[in-house]
XYZ file of N, CA and C in Angstrom:
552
model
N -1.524 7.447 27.686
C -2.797 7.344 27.006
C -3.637 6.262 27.671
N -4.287 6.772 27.954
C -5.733 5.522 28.841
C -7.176 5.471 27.890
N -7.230 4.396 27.185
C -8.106 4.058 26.249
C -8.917 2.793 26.388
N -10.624 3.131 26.515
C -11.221 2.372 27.049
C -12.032 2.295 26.016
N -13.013 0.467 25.601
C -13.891 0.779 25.152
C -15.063 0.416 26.141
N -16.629 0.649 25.843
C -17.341 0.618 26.409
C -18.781 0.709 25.858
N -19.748 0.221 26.222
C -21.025 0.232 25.847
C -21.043 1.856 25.691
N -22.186 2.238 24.066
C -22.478 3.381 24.229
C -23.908 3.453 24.957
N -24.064 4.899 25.181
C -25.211 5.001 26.054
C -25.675 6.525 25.434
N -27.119 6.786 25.416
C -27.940 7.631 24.965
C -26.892 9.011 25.385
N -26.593 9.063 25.896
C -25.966 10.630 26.464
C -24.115 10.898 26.007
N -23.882 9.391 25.197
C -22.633 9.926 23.937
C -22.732 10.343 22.802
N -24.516 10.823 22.226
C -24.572 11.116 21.157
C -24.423 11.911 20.518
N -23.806 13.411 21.238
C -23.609 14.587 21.337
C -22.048 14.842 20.704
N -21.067 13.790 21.438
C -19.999 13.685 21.323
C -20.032 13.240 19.682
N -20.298 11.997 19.855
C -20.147 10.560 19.057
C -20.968 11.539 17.601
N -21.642 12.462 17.145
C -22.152 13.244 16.196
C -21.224 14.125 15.743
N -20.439 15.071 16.918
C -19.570 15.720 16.342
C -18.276 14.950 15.989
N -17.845 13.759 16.128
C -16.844 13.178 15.725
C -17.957 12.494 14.199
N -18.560 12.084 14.010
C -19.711 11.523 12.493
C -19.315 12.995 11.316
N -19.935 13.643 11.604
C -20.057 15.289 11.048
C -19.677 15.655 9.995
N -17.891 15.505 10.628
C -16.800 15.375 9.437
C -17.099 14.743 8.240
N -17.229 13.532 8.741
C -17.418 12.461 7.344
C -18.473 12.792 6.586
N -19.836 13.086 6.849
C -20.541 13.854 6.458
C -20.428 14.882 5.494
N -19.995 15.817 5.797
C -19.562 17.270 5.414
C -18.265 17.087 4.455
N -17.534 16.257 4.749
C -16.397 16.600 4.236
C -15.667 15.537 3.210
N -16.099 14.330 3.494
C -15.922 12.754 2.867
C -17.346 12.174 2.347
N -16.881 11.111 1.307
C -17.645 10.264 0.434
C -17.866 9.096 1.302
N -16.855 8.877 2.480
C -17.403 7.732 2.836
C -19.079 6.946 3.579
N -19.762 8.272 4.082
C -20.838 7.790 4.402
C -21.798 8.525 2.736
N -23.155 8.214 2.349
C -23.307 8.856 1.213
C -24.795 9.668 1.882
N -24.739 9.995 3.529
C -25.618 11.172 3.774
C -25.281 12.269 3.493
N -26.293 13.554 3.614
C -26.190 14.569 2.793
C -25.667 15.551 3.740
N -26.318 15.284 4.444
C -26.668 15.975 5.763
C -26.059 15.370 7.346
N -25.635 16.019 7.752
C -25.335 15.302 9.420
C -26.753 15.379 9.792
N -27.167 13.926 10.797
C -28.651 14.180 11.603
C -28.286 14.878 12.820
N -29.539 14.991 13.167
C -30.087 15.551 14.146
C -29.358 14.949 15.410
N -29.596 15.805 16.561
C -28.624 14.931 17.634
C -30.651 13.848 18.457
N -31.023 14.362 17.599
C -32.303 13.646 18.243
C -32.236 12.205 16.972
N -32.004 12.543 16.135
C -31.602 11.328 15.333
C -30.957 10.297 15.388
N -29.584 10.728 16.172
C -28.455 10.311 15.967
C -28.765 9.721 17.649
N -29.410 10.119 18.648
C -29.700 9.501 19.663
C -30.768 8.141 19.891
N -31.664 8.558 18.897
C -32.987 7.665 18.109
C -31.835 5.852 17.598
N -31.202 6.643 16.680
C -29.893 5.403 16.065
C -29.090 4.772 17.350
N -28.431 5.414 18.126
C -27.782 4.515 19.256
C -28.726 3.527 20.204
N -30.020 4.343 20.384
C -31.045 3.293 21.185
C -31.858 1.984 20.143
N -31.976 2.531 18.893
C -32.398 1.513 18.361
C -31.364 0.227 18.214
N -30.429 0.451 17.876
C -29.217 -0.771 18.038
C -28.861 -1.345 19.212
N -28.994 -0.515 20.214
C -28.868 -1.247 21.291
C -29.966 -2.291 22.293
N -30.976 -2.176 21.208
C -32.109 -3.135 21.543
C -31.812 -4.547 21.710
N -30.936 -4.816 19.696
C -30.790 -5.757 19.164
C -29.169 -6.209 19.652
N -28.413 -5.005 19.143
C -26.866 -5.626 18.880
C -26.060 -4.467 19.867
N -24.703 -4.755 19.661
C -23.601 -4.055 20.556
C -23.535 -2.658 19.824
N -23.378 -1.352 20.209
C -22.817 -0.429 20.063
C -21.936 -0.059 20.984
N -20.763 0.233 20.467
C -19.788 0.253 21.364
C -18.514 1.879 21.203
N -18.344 2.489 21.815
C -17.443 3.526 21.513
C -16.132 3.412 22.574
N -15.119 4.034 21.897
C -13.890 4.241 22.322
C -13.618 5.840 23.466
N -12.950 5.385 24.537
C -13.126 6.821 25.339
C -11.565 6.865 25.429
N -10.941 8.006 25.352
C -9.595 8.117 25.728
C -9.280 9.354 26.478
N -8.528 9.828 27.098
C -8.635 10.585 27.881
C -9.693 11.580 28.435
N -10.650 11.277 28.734
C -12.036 11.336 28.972
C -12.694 12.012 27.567
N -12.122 11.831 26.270
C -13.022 11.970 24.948
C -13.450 10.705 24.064
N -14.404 10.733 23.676
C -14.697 9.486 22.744
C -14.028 9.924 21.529
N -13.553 8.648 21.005
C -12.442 9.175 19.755
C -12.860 7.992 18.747
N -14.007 7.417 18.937
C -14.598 6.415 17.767
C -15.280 5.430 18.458
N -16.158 4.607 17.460
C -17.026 4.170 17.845
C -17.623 2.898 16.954
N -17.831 1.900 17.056
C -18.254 0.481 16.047
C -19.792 -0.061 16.699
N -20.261 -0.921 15.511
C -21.592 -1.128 15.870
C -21.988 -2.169 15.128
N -22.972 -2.730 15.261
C -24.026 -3.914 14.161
C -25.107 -3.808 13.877
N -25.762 -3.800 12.939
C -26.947 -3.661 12.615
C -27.424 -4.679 11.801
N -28.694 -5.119 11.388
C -29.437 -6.171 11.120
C -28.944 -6.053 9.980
N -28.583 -6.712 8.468
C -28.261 -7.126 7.176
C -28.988 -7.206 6.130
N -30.260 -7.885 6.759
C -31.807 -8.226 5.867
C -32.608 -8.060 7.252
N -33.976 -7.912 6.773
C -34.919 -8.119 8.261
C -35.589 -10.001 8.174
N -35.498 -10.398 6.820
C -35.665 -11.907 7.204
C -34.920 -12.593 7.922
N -36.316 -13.726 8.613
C -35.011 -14.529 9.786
C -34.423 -15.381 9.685
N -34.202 -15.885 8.067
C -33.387 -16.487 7.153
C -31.783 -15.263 7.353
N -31.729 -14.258 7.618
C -30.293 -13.564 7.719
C -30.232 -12.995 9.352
N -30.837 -13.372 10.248
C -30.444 -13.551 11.398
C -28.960 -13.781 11.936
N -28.041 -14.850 10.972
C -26.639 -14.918 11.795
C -25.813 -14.273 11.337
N -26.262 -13.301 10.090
C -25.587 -12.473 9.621
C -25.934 -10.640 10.151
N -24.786 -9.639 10.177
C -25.185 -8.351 10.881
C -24.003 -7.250 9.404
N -24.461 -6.387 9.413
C -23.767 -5.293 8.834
C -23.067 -4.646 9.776
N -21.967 -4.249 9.884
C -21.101 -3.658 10.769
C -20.405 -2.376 9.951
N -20.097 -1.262 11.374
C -20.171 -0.283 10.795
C -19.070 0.698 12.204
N -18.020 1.439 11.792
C -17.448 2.031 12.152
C -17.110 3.248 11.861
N -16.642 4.209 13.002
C -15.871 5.531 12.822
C -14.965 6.061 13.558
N -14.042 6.689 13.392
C -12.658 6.751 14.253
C -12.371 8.474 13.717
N -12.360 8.792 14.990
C -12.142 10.590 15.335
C -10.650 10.542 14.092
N -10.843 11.681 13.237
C -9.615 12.053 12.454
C -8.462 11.726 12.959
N -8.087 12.230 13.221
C -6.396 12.048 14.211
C -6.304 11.349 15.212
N -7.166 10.226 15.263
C -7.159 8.802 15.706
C -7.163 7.623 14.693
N -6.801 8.080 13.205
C -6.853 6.965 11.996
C -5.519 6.612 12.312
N -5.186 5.128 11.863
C -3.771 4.385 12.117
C -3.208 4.364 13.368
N -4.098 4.392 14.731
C -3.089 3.996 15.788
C -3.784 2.675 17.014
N -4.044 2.064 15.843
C -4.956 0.228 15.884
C -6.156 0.672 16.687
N -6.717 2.123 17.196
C -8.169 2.042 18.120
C -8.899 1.247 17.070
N -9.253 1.324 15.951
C -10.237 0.447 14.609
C -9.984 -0.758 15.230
N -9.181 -1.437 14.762
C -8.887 -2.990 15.041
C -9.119 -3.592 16.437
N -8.889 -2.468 17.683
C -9.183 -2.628 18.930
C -10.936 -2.603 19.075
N -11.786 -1.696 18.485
C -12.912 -1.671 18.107
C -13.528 -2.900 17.914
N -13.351 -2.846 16.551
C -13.630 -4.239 15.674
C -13.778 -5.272 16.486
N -12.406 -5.588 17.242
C -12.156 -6.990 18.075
C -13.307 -7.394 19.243
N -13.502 -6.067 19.720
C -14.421 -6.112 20.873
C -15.465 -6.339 20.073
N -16.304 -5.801 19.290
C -17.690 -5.719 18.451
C -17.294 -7.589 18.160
N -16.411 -8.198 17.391
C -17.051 -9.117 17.116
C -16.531 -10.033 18.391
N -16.367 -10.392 19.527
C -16.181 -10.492 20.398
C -17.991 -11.013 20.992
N -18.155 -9.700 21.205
C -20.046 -9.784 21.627
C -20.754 -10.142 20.362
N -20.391 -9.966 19.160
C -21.210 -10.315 18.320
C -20.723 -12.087 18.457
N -19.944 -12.482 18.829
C -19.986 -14.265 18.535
C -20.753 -14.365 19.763
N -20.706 -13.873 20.981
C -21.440 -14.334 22.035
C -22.983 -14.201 21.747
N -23.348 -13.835 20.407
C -24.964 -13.717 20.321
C -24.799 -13.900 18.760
N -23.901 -15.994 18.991
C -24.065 -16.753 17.575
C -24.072 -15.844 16.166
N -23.647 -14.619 16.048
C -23.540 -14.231 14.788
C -22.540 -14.763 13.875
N -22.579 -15.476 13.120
C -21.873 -15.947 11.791
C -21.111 -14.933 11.191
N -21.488 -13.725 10.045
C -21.466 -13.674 9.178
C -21.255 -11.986 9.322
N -20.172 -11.458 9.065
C -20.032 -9.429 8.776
C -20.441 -9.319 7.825
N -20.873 -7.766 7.733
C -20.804 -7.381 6.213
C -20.631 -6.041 6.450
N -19.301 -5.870 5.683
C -19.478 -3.957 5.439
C -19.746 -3.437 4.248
N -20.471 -2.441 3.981
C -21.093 -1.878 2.997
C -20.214 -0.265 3.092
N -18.924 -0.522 1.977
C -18.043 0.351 1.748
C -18.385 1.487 0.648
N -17.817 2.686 0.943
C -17.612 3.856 -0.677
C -16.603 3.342 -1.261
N -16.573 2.980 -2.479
C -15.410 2.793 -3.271
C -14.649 3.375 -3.931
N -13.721 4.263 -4.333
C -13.520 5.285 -5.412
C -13.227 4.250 -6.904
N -13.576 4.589 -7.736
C -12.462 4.234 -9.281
C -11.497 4.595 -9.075
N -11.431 6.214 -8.864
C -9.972 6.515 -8.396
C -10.178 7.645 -7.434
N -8.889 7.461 -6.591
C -8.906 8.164 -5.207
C -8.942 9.428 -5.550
N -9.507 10.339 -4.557
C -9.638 11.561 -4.704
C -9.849 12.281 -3.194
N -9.595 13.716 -2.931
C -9.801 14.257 -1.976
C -11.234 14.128 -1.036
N -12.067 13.137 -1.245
C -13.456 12.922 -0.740
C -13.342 11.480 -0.301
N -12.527 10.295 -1.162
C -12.365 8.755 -0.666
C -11.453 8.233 -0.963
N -10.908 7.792 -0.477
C -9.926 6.506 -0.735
C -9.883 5.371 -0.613
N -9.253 4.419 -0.461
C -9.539 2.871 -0.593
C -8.955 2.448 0.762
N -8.769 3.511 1.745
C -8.233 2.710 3.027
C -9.311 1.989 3.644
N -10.841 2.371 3.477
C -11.331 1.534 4.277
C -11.674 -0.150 3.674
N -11.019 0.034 2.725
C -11.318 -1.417 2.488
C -10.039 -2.584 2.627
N -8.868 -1.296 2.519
C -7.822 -2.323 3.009
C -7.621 -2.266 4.669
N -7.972 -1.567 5.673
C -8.446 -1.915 6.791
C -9.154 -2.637 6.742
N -10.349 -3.480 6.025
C -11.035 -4.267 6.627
C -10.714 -5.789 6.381
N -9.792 -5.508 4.949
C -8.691 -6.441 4.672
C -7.924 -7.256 5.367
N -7.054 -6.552 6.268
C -6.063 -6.397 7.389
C -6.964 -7.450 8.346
N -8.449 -6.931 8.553
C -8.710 -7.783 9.639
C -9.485 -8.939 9.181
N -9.142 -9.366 8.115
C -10.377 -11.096 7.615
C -11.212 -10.548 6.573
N -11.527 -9.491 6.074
C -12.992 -9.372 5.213
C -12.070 -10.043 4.046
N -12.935 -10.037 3.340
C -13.019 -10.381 1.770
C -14.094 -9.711 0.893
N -13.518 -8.961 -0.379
C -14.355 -8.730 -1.162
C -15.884 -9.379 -2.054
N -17.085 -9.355 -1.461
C -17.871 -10.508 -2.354
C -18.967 -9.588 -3.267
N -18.114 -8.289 -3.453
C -19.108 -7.471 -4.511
C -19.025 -5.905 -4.936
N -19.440 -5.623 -5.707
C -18.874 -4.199 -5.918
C -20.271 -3.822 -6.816
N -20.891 -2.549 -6.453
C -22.176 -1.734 -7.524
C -21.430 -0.920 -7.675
N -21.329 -0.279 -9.078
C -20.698 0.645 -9.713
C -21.691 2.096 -10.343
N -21.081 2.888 -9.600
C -21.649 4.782 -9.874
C -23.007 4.245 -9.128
N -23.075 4.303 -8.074
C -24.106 3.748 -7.517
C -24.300 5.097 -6.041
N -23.503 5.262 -6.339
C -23.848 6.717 -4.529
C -23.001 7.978 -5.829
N -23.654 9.091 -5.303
C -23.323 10.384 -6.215
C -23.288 11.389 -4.654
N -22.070 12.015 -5.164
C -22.006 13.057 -3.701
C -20.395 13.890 -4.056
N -20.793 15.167 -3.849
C -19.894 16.030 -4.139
C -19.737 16.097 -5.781
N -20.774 16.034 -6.263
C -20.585 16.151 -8.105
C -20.128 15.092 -8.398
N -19.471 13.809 -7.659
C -18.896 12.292 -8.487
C -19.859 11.216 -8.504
N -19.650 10.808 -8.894
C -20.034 9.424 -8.876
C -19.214 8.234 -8.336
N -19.637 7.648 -7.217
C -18.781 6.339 -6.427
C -19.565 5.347 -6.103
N -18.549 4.514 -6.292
C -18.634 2.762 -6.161
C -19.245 2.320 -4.975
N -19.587 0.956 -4.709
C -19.921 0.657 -3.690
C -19.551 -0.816 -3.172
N -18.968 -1.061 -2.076
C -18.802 -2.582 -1.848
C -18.384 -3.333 -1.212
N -19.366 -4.793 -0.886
C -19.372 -5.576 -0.024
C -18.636 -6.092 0.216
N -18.352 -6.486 1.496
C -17.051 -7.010 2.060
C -17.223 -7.973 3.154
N -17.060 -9.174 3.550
C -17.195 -10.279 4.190
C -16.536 -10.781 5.335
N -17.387 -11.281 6.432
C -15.978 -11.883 7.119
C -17.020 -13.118 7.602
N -16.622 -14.295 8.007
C -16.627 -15.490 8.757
C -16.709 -15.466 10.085
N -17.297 -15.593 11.337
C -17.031 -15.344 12.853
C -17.075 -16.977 13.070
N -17.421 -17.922 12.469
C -17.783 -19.132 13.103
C -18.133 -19.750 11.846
N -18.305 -21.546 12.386
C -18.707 -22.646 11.343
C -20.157 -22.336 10.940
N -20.512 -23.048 10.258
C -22.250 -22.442 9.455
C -22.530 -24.169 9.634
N -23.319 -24.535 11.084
C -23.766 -25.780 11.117
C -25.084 -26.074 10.245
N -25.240 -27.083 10.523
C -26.884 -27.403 10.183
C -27.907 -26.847 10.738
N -27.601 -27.270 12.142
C -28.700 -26.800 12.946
C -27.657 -25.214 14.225
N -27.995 -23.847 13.762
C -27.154 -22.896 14.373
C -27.405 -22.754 15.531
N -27.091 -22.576 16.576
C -27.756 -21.742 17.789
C -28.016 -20.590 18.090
N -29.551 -20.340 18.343
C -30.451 -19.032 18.140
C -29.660 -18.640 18.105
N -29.541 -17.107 17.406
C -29.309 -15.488 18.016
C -29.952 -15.074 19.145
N -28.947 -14.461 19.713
C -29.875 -14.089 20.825
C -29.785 -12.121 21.066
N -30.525 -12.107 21.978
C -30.349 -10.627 21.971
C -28.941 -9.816 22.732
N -28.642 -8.734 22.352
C -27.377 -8.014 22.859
C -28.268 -7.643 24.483
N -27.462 -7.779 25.423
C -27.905 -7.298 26.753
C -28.279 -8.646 27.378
């Protein structure tokens, strides 16, 4: 197995959509309705890569997942903080590509002074064939911490599900921080 990660680039969005899709269509974990457009979903990889790292996983010449950052708040009072956000091809769940992901994303995210993760999880009350609670004990596993939960707050597939924030630390929170700077 030869598994690389690597900057994404406008012309994995084709791939990197039909591995999204699933979750879409078939899971609670994202709460779109719809898979976008591959003009959408190409629109989304260039806009992040203005600011922050998008990064995907290639393994035997297929992309099999993919992690990213996005802004948190647009005030520049939440500048050292980013929302982070992942996906991992089905039958690539549990064989550490996530955690290999992750590592790299916050890796470049400390090299451009970011402080502060945040993932914005589906929660179930109780598990069911649409969500489960692995993504929050994966994010567990790697440092987050729970700092919130909205309840019946996303509706999809006739239920009603939870929602919630999850934390991690990359660095000290000085007085005076050093800029953010841009990805690239």
């Amino acid at each position: 197995m030869d598994r690389q990660i690597r900057i994404a680039v406008k012309e994995d969005a084709k791939e990197l959509l039909a591995l999204y899709t699933p979750y879409v269509e078939q899971t609670a974990i994202t709460f779109e309705y719809e898979a976008p457009s591959l003009d959408e979903f190409e629109k989304r990889i260039e806009q992040t890569l203005k600011k922050f790292p998008y990064l995907v996983a290639q393994q035997d010449g297929q992309l099999v997942g993919y992690a990213y950052a996005g802004p948190f708040r647009p005030r520049p009072a939440y500048d050292w903080a980013v929302e982070t956000t992942i996906y991992i091809r089905q039958d690539q769940k549990k064989t550490g590509l996530g955690r290999e992901l992750y590592q790299a994303l916050e890796n470049l995210l400390s090299k451009q002074h970011i402080l502060n993760l945040y993932a914005c999880i589906a929660y179930p009350t109780v598990e069911d064939e649409y969500l489960t609670r692995d993504s929050v004990h994966f994010h567990q596993r790697l440092g987050y911490r729970l700092v919130g939960e909205f309840y019946q707050c996303g509706y999809k597939f006739g239920r009603w599900y939870n929602m919630v924030w999850m934390e991690k630390h990359l660095g000290n929170h000085e007085a005076n921080p050093s800029p953010v700077c841009r990805f690239n």
